[in-house]
Every structure is written in structure tokens, then in C-alpha cells.
Coordinates of N, CA and C in Angstrom, one line a residue:
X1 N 177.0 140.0 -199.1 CA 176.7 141.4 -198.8 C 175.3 141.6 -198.4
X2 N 174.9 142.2 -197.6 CA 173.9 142.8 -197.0 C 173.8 144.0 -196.8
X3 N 173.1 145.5 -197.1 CA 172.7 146.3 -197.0 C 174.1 147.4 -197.3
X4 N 174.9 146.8 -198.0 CA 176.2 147.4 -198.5 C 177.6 146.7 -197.8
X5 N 177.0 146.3 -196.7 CA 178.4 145.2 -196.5 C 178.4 143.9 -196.2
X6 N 179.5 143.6 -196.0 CA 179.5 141.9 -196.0 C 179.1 141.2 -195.1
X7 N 179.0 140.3 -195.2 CA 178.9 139.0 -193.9 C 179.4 139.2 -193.0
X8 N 180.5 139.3 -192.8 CA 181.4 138.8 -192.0 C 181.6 140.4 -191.0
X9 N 180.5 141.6 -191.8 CA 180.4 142.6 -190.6 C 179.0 142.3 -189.9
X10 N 178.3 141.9 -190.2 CA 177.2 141.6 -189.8 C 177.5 140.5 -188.9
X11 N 178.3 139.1 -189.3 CA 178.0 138.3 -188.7 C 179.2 138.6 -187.2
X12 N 179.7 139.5 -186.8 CA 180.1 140.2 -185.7 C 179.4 140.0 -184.3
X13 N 177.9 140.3 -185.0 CA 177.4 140.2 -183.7 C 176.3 138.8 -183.4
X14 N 176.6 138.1 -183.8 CA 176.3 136.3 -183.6 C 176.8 136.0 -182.6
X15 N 177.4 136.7 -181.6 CA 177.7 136.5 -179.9 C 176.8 137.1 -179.1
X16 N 175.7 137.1 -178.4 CA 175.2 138.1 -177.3 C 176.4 138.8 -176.7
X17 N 175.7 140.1 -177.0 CA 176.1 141.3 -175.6 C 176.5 140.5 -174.6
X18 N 175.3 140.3 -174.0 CA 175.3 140.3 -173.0 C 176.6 139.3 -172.0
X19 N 176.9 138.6 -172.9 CA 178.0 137.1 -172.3 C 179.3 138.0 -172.4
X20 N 179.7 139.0 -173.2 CA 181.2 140.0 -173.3 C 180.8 140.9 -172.1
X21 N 179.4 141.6 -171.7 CA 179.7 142.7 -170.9 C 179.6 141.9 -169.4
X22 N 179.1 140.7 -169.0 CA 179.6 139.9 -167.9 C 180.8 139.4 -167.6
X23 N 181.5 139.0 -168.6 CA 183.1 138.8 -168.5 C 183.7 140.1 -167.6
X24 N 183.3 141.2 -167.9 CA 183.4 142.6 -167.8 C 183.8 143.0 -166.0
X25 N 184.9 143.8 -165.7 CA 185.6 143.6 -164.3 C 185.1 145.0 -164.3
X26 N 185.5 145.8 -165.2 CA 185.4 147.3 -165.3 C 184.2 147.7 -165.0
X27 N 183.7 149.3 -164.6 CA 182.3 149.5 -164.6 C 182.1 149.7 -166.2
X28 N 180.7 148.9 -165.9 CA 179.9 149.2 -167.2 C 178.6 150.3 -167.3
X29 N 178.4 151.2 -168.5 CA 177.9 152.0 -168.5 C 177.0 151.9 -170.1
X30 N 175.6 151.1 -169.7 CA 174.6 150.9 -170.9 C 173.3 152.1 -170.6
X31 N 173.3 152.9 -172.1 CA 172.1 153.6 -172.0 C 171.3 152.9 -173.4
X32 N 169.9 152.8 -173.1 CA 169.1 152.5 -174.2 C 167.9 153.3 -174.3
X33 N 167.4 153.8 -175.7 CA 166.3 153.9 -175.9 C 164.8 153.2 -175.7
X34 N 164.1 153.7 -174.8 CA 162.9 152.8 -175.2 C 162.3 152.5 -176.2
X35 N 162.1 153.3 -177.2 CA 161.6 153.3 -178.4 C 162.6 152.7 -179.4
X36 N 164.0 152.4 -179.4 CA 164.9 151.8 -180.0 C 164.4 150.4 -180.8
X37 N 164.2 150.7 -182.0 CA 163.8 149.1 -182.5 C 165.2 148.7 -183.2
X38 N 166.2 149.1 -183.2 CA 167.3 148.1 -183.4 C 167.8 147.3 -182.1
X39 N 167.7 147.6 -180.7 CA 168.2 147.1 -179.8 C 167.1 146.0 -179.5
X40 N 167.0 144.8 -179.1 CA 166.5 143.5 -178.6 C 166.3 143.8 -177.2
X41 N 165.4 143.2 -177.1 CA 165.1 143.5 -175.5 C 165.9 142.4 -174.9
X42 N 166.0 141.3 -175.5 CA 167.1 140.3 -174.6 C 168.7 141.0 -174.5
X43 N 169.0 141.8 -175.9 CA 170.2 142.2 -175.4 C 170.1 143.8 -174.3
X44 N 169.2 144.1 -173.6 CA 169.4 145.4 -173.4 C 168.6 145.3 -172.2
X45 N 167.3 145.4 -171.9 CA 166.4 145.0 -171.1 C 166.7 144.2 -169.7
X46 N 167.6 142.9 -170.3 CA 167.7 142.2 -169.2 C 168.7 142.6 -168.7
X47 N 169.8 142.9 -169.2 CA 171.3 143.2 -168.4 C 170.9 143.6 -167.1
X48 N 170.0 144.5 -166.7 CA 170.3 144.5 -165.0 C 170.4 142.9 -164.4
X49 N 169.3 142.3 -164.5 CA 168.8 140.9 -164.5 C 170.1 139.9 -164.2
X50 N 170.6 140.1 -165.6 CA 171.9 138.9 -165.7 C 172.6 139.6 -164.9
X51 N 173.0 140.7 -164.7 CA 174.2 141.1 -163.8 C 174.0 141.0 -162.3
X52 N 172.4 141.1 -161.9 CA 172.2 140.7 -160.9 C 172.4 139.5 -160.4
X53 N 171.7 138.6 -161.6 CA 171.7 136.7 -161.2 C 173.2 136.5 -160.7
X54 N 173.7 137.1 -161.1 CA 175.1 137.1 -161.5 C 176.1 137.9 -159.9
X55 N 175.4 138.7 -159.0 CA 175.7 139.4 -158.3 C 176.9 140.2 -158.4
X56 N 177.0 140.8 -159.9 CA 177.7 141.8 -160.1 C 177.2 142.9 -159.7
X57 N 177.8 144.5 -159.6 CA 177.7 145.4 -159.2 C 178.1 146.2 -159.8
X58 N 179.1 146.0 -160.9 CA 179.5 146.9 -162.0 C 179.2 147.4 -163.5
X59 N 177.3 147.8 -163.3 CA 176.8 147.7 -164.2 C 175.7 149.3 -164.1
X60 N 175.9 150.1 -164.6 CA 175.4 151.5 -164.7 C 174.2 151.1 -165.7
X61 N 172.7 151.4 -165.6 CA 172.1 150.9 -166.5 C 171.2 152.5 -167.0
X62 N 170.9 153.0 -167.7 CA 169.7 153.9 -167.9 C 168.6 154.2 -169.5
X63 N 167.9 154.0 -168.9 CA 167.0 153.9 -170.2 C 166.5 155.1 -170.7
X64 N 166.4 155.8 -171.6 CA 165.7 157.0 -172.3 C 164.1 156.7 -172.6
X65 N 163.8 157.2 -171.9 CA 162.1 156.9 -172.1 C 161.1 157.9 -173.5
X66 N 161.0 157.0 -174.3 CA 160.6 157.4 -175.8 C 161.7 157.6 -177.0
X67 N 162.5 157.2 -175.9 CA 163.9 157.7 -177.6 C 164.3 156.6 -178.4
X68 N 164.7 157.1 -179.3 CA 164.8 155.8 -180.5 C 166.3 155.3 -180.5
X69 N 167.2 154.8 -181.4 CA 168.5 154.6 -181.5 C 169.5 155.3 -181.5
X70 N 168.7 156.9 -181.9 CA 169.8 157.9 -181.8 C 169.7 158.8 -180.6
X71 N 168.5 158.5 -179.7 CA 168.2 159.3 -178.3 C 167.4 160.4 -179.0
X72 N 166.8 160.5 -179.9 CA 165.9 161.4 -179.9 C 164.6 160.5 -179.6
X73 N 163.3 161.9 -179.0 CA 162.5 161.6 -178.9 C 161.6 161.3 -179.5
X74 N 160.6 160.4 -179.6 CA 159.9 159.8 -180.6 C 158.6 160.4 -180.4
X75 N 158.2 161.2 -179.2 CA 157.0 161.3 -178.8 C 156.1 162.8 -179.5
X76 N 154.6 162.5 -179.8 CA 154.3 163.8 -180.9 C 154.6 164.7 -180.7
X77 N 155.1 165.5 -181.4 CA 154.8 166.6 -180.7 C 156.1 167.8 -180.0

């Protein structure tokens, strides 16, 4: 157990994002926070990148500039 649950929910995400949403035929639709300190910049950041290397096209990407995990804004004020 970890932070009230077990392993085995946590250990869920021991796969990159990123390798399930390339399998991906469907359009995909990622929004992130910039300010987001639970998201990784390897899993979030690069997805245009890989999808590009990749010369996919089915990849909606948009980032919230100052927002944290929940899309609120982080900024003073």
C-alpha cells in the first residue's frame, strides 16, 4: 500500500503513455497543464514529437499555460 492503495494500482502505470496512445488509430485528444507537477514531461511534452517521428496525424495536442493538474491557474493573483 501506498498513499491508501495498493501496488498493483500504482503499479498500472509502469507502461509509458506514450507507447498505448501511438498504437492509437483513433483521434487523440491530450490537454496538459504547464504548471502540472504530476504529469512528466517525457509523458506529455513530447507526444507531439513521437507522433510526429512517427508521422502520425491523429494527435490533438493543447497545453494550458500556468495551470496545474486540475486546469486551474497557478499564476498570482
Amino acid at each position: 500500500f501506498w498513499e491508501g492503495h495498493t501496488y498493483k494500482r500504482w503499479g498500472s502505470y509502469a507502461e509509458p503513455m506514450a507507447d498505448n496512445l501511438l498504437k492509437l488509430t483513433i483521434p487523440v485528444y491530450v490537454a496538459v497543464g504547464t504548471a502540472d507537477k504530476n504529469t512528466l514531461a517525457e509523458n506529455a511534452d513530447l507526444l507531439p514529437v513521437l507522433f510526429a517521428q512517427r508521422r502520425k496525424n491523429n494527435l490533438t495536442y493543447r497545453a494550458c499555460l500556468a495551470c496545474d493538474h486540475w486546469f486551474n491557474d497557478t499564476r498570482p493573483g
